[in-house]
PDB file of C-alpha atoms in Angstrom:
ATOM      1  CA  MET A  26     194.565 194.419-119.490  1.00  0.00           C
ATOM      2  CA  THR A  27     193.043 195.063-116.297  1.00  0.00           C
ATOM      3  CA  VAL A  28     194.320 197.114-113.511  1.00  0.00           C
ATOM      4  CA  LYS A  29     194.956 194.036-111.362  1.00  0.00           C
ATOM      5  CA  ALA A  30     196.622 192.264-114.108  1.00  0.00           C
ATOM      6  CA  ASP A  31     198.725 195.300-114.901  1.00  0.00           C
ATOM      7  CA  GLN A  32     199.736 195.437-111.295  1.00  0.00           C
ATOM      8  CA  CYS A  33     200.339 191.626-110.924  1.00  0.00           C
ATOM      9  CA  ARG A  34     202.951 192.191-113.817  1.00  0.00           C
ATOM     10  CA  ARG A  35     204.362 194.920-112.529  1.00  0.00           C
ATOM     11  CA  ASN A  36     204.828 193.065-109.191  1.00  0.00           C
ATOM     12  CA  ILE A  37     206.664 190.151-110.754  1.00  0.00           C
ATOM     13  CA  LEU A  38     208.737 191.973-113.017  1.00  0.00           C
ATOM     14  CA  ASP A  39     210.103 194.168-110.463  1.00  0.00           C
ATOM     15  CA  LEU A  40     210.669 191.286-107.889  1.00  0.00           C
ATOM     16  CA  LEU A  41     212.672 189.651-110.790  1.00  0.00           C
ATOM     17  CA  CYS A  42     214.817 192.588-111.310  1.00  0.00           C
ATOM     18  CA  HIS A  43     215.476 192.830-107.518  1.00  0.00           C
ATOM     19  CA  LEU A  44     216.366 189.202-107.637  1.00  0.00           C
ATOM     20  CA  ARG A  45     218.814 189.623-110.726  1.00  0.00           C
ATOM     21  CA  ALA A  46     216.975 187.614-113.057  1.00  0.00           C
ATOM     22  CA  PRO A  47     217.891 188.192-116.695  1.00  0.00           C
ATOM     23  CA  ASP A  48     216.305 191.042-118.353  1.00  0.00           C
ATOM     24  CA  ALA A  49     214.933 189.546-121.737  1.00  0.00           C
ATOM     25  CA  ILE A  50     211.494 188.410-120.427  1.00  0.00           C
ATOM     26  CA  HIS A  51     208.715 188.358-122.855  1.00  0.00           C
ATOM     27  CA  VAL A  52     205.464 188.529-121.231  1.00  0.00           C
ATOM     28  CA  LEU A  53     202.893 186.714-122.994  1.00  0.00           C
ATOM     29  CA  GLN A  54     199.745 186.836-120.824  1.00  0.00           C
ATOM     30  CA  SER A  55     198.962 188.821-117.641  1.00  0.00           C
ATOM     31  CA  MET A  56     196.378 187.609-115.012  1.00  0.00           C
ATOM     32  CA  GLU A  57     195.340 189.393-111.819  1.00  0.00           C
ATOM     33  CA  ASP A  58     197.436 186.899-109.937  1.00  0.00           C
ATOM     34  CA  ARG A  59     200.092 185.333-112.305  1.00  0.00           C
ATOM     35  CA  ILE A  60     201.892 186.127-115.741  1.00  0.00           C
ATOM     36  CA  PHE A  61     202.983 183.680-118.542  1.00  0.00           C
ATOM     37  CA  VAL A  62     206.258 184.308-120.166  1.00  0.00           C
ATOM     38  CA  ALA A  63     208.006 182.938-123.181  1.00  0.00           C
ATOM     39  CA  LEU A  64     210.359 179.915-122.435  1.00  0.00           C
ATOM     40  CA  SER A  65     213.953 181.091-122.124  1.00  0.00           C
ATOM     41  CA  GLN A  66     216.909 178.778-121.591  1.00  0.00           C
ATOM     42  CA  GLU A  67     218.551 181.962-120.047  1.00  0.00           C
ATOM     43  CA  PHE A  68     215.661 182.263-117.341  1.00  0.00           C
ATOM     44  CA  ILE A  69     215.650 178.374-116.779  1.00  0.00           C
ATOM     45  CA  ASP A  70     219.542 178.125-116.449  1.00  0.00           C
ATOM     46  CA  TRP A  71     219.216 181.343-113.927  1.00  0.00           C
ATOM     47  CA  VAL A  72     216.690 179.539-111.916  1.00  0.00           C
ATOM     48  CA  LEU A  73     218.893 176.525-111.757  1.00  0.00           C
ATOM     49  CA  THR A  74     221.811 178.315-110.591  1.00  0.00           C
ATOM     50  CA  CYS A  75     219.363 179.763-107.552  1.00  0.00           C
ATOM     51  CA  CYS A  76     217.934 176.232-106.773  1.00  0.00           C
ATOM     52  CA  ASP A  77     219.152 174.238-103.695  1.00  0.00           C
ATOM     53  CA  GLU A  78     220.514 171.584-105.947  1.00  0.00           C
ATOM     54  CA  HIS A  79     223.098 174.218-106.849  1.00  0.00           C
ATOM     55  CA  GLY A  80     224.135 175.262-103.292  1.00  0.00           C
ATOM     56  CA  ASP A  81     221.919 178.149-103.121  1.00  0.00           C
ATOM     57  CA  LEU A  82     218.966 178.080-101.229  1.00  0.00           C
ATOM     58  CA  ARG A  83     217.082 180.987-102.840  1.00  0.00           C
ATOM     59  CA  PHE A  84     214.842 178.830-104.769  1.00  0.00           C
ATOM     60  CA  SER A  85     213.748 174.889-104.067  1.00  0.00           C
ATOM     61  CA  ARG A  86     211.745 172.415-106.322  1.00  0.00           C
ATOM     62  CA  ALA A  87     208.284 172.254-105.566  1.00  0.00           C
ATOM     63  CA  ILE A  88     205.882 169.309-105.855  1.00  0.00           C
ATOM     64  CA  LEU A  89     202.480 170.451-107.041  1.00  0.00           C
ATOM     65  CA  SER A  90     199.021 168.896-107.417  1.00  0.00           C
ATOM     66  CA  THR A  91     198.622 168.036-111.169  1.00  0.00           C
ATOM     67  CA  ARG A  92     194.930 168.999-110.600  1.00  0.00           C
ATOM     68  CA  ALA A  93     195.450 172.580-109.278  1.00  0.00           C
ATOM     69  CA  HIS A  94     198.205 173.120-111.782  1.00  0.00           C
ATOM     70  CA  PRO A  95     197.619 171.270-115.141  1.00  0.00           C
ATOM     71  CA  GLY A  96     200.441 170.729-117.585  1.00  0.00           C
ATOM     72  CA  VAL A  97     203.281 171.803-115.261  1.00  0.00           C
ATOM     73  CA  LEU A  98     206.647 169.807-115.873  1.00  0.00           C
ATOM     74  CA  LYS A  99     208.645 171.347-113.089  1.00  0.00           C
ATOM     75  CA  CYS A 100     208.218 173.983-110.411  1.00  0.00           C
ATOM     76  CA  TRP A 101     210.391 176.022-108.095  1.00  0.00           C
ATOM     77  CA  ARG A 102     209.276 178.151-105.189  1.00  0.00           C
ATOM     78  CA  GLU A 103     211.241 181.169-103.704  1.00  0.00           C
ATOM     79  CA  THR A 104     212.475 180.049-100.299  1.00  0.00           C
ATOM     80  CA  VAL A 105     211.151 183.090 -98.347  1.00  0.00           C
ATOM     81  CA  THR A 106     208.155 183.675 -95.754  1.00  0.00           C
ATOM     82  CA  LEU A 107     206.198 186.195 -97.282  1.00  0.00           C
ATOM     83  CA  CYS A 108     205.859 186.996-101.104  1.00  0.00           C
ATOM     84  CA  SER A 109     207.120 183.968-102.296  1.00  0.00           C
ATOM     85  CA  LEU A 110     207.757 183.703-106.186  1.00  0.00           C
ATOM     86  CA  GLN A 111     206.531 180.437-107.921  1.00  0.00           C
ATOM     87  CA  ILE A 112     208.043 179.464-111.201  1.00  0.00           C
ATOM     88  CA  CYS A 113     206.330 176.776-113.143  1.00  0.00           C
ATOM     89  CA  LEU A 114     207.532 175.345-116.300  1.00  0.00           C
ATOM     90  CA  HIS A 115     205.174 174.340-119.001  1.00  0.00           C
ATOM     91  CA  GLU A 116     205.876 172.619-122.064  1.00  0.00           C
ATOM     92  CA  ASP A 117     205.439 175.773-124.358  1.00  0.00           C
ATOM     93  CA  LYS A 118     205.647 178.680-121.458  1.00  0.00           C
ATOM     94  CA  ILE A 119     206.721 179.735-117.967  1.00  0.00           C
ATOM     95  CA  GLU A 120     204.078 180.594-115.367  1.00  0.00           C
ATOM     96  CA  LEU A 121     205.206 182.985-112.746  1.00  0.00           C
ATOM     97  CA  ASP A 122     203.023 184.133-109.570  1.00  0.00           C
ATOM     98  CA  ILE A 123     203.598 185.695-106.034  1.00  0.00           C
ATOM     99  CA  ASP A 124     202.116 183.825-103.190  1.00  0.00           C
ATOM    100  CA  ILE A 125     201.695 185.998 -99.824  1.00  0.00           C
ATOM    101  CA  GLY A 126     202.741 183.096 -97.926  1.00  0.00           C
ATOM    102  CA  GLY A 127     206.003 181.062 -98.715  1.00  0.00           C
ATOM    103  CA  VAL A 128     205.247 177.117 -97.739  1.00  0.00           C
ATOM    104  CA  ARG A 129     208.914 176.176 -98.345  1.00  0.00           C
ATOM    105  CA  THR A 130     210.360 178.111 -95.253  1.00  0.00           C
ATOM    106  CA  ASP A 131     208.706 177.941 -91.917  1.00  0.00           C
ATOM    107  CA  ALA A 132     205.224 177.193 -90.022  1.00  0.00           C
ATOM    108  CA  VAL A 133     204.218 181.029 -90.555  1.00  0.00           C
ATOM    109  CA  GLY A 134     204.852 180.818 -94.326  1.00  0.00           C
ATOM    110  CA  VAL A 135     202.700 177.650 -94.557  1.00  0.00           C
ATOM    111  CA  LEU A 136     200.073 179.166 -92.384  1.00  0.00           C
ATOM    112  CA  VAL A 137     199.806 182.059 -94.517  1.00  0.00           C
ATOM    113  CA  HIS A 138     199.703 180.343 -97.634  1.00  0.00           C
ATOM    114  CA  ALA A 139     196.889 177.918 -96.480  1.00  0.00           C
ATOM    115  CA  TRP A 140     195.005 181.229 -95.101  1.00  0.00           C
ATOM    116  CA  GLU A 141     195.425 182.633 -98.532  1.00  0.00           C
ATOM    117  CA  VAL A 142     194.162 179.720-100.418  1.00  0.00           C
ATOM    118  CA  LEU A 143     191.279 179.186 -98.536  1.00  0.00           C
ATOM    119  CA  TRP A 144     190.281 182.989 -98.143  1.00  0.00           C
ATOM    120  CA  ASN A 145     190.394 183.118-102.001  1.00  0.00           C
ATOM    121  CA  ARG A 146     188.396 179.837-102.274  1.00  0.00           C
ATOM    122  CA  LEU A 147     185.775 181.126 -99.870  1.00  0.00           C
ATOM    123  CA  ARG A 148     185.596 184.510-101.621  1.00  0.00           C
ATOM    124  CA  ARG A 149     186.132 183.011-105.363  1.00  0.00           C
ATOM    125  CA  ARG A 150     188.632 185.461-105.792  1.00  0.00           C
ATOM    126  CA  ARG A 151     192.608 185.360-106.408  1.00  0.00           C
ATOM    127  CA  THR A 152     195.199 186.989-104.426  1.00  0.00           C
ATOM    128  CA  ASP A 153     195.223 190.716-104.456  1.00  0.00           C
ATOM    129  CA  PRO A 154     198.176 192.330-106.538  1.00  0.00           C
ATOM    130  CA  PHE A 155     197.690 195.460-104.711  1.00  0.00           C
ATOM    131  CA  ALA A 156     198.151 193.659-101.182  1.00  0.00           C
ATOM    132  CA  VAL A 157     201.509 191.782-102.648  1.00  0.00           C
ATOM    133  CA  ARG A 158     202.690 195.027-103.863  1.00  0.00           C
ATOM    134  CA  ARG A 159     202.271 196.502-100.260  1.00  0.00           C
ATOM    135  CA  LEU A 160     204.015 193.295 -98.843  1.00  0.00           C
ATOM    136  CA  LEU A 161     207.007 193.236-101.216  1.00  0.00           C
ATOM    137  CA  GLU A 162     207.705 197.130-100.588  1.00  0.00           C
ATOM    138  CA  SER A 163     207.115 196.851 -96.690  1.00  0.00           C
ATOM    139  CA  ARG A 164     208.639 193.259 -96.086  1.00  0.00           C
ATOM    140  CA  ARG A 165     211.152 192.400 -98.671  1.00  0.00           C
ATOM    141  CA  GLY A 166     212.110 196.083 -99.547  1.00  0.00           C
ATOM    142  CA  VAL A 167     211.133 195.830-103.476  1.00  0.00           C
ATOM    143  CA  THR A 168     210.547 199.051-105.139  1.00  0.00           C
ATOM    144  CA  VAL A 169     207.272 198.298-107.465  1.00  0.00           C
ATOM    145  CA  MET A 170     205.845 200.821-109.759  1.00  0.00           C
ATOM    146  CA  SER A 171     202.142 200.973-110.000  1.00  0.00           C
ATOM    147  CA  ALA A 172     200.485 201.286-113.265  1.00  0.00           C
ATOM    148  CA  ALA A 173     199.916 205.331-112.734  1.00  0.00           C
ATOM    149  CA  GLU A 174     203.255 205.608-111.799  1.00  0.00           C
ATOM    150  CA  GLU A 175     204.511 203.759-114.696  1.00  0.00           C
ATOM    151  CA  ALA A 176     202.596 205.994-117.163  1.00  0.00           C
ATOM    152  CA  VAL A 177     204.340 209.201-115.990  1.00  0.00           C
TER     153      VAL A 177
END
């Protein structure tokens, strides 16, 4: 696993802990901007209880382009302006990633996300997990361990 993939995994797992998600999450694959975890009915039930359909605005259903997100059956996005968790349900796994801009909240979130996508496409890169870590800590109050801190 690369250092960036490890930091991305750490970011997402620590944000999930901060959000009080179920503990039993089995990571199948880590990439520098997202992780894939095993299907878990407990996790899906948790997402649904946090969804606006059930009276809470923590997550809302998201409509995604099937071209940009092949194989996604359903998707939810956290309703915050910065460091928005996106949860995508596939047939055999769950995809989790954190976008710097939260498109489900306000104009600031939409503009930040549009800039993030454009900037990454122009540079042919993915969202920097170290930048996400800094924002999670400074803007969301989430304590995220780095790979070096975890090894100690």
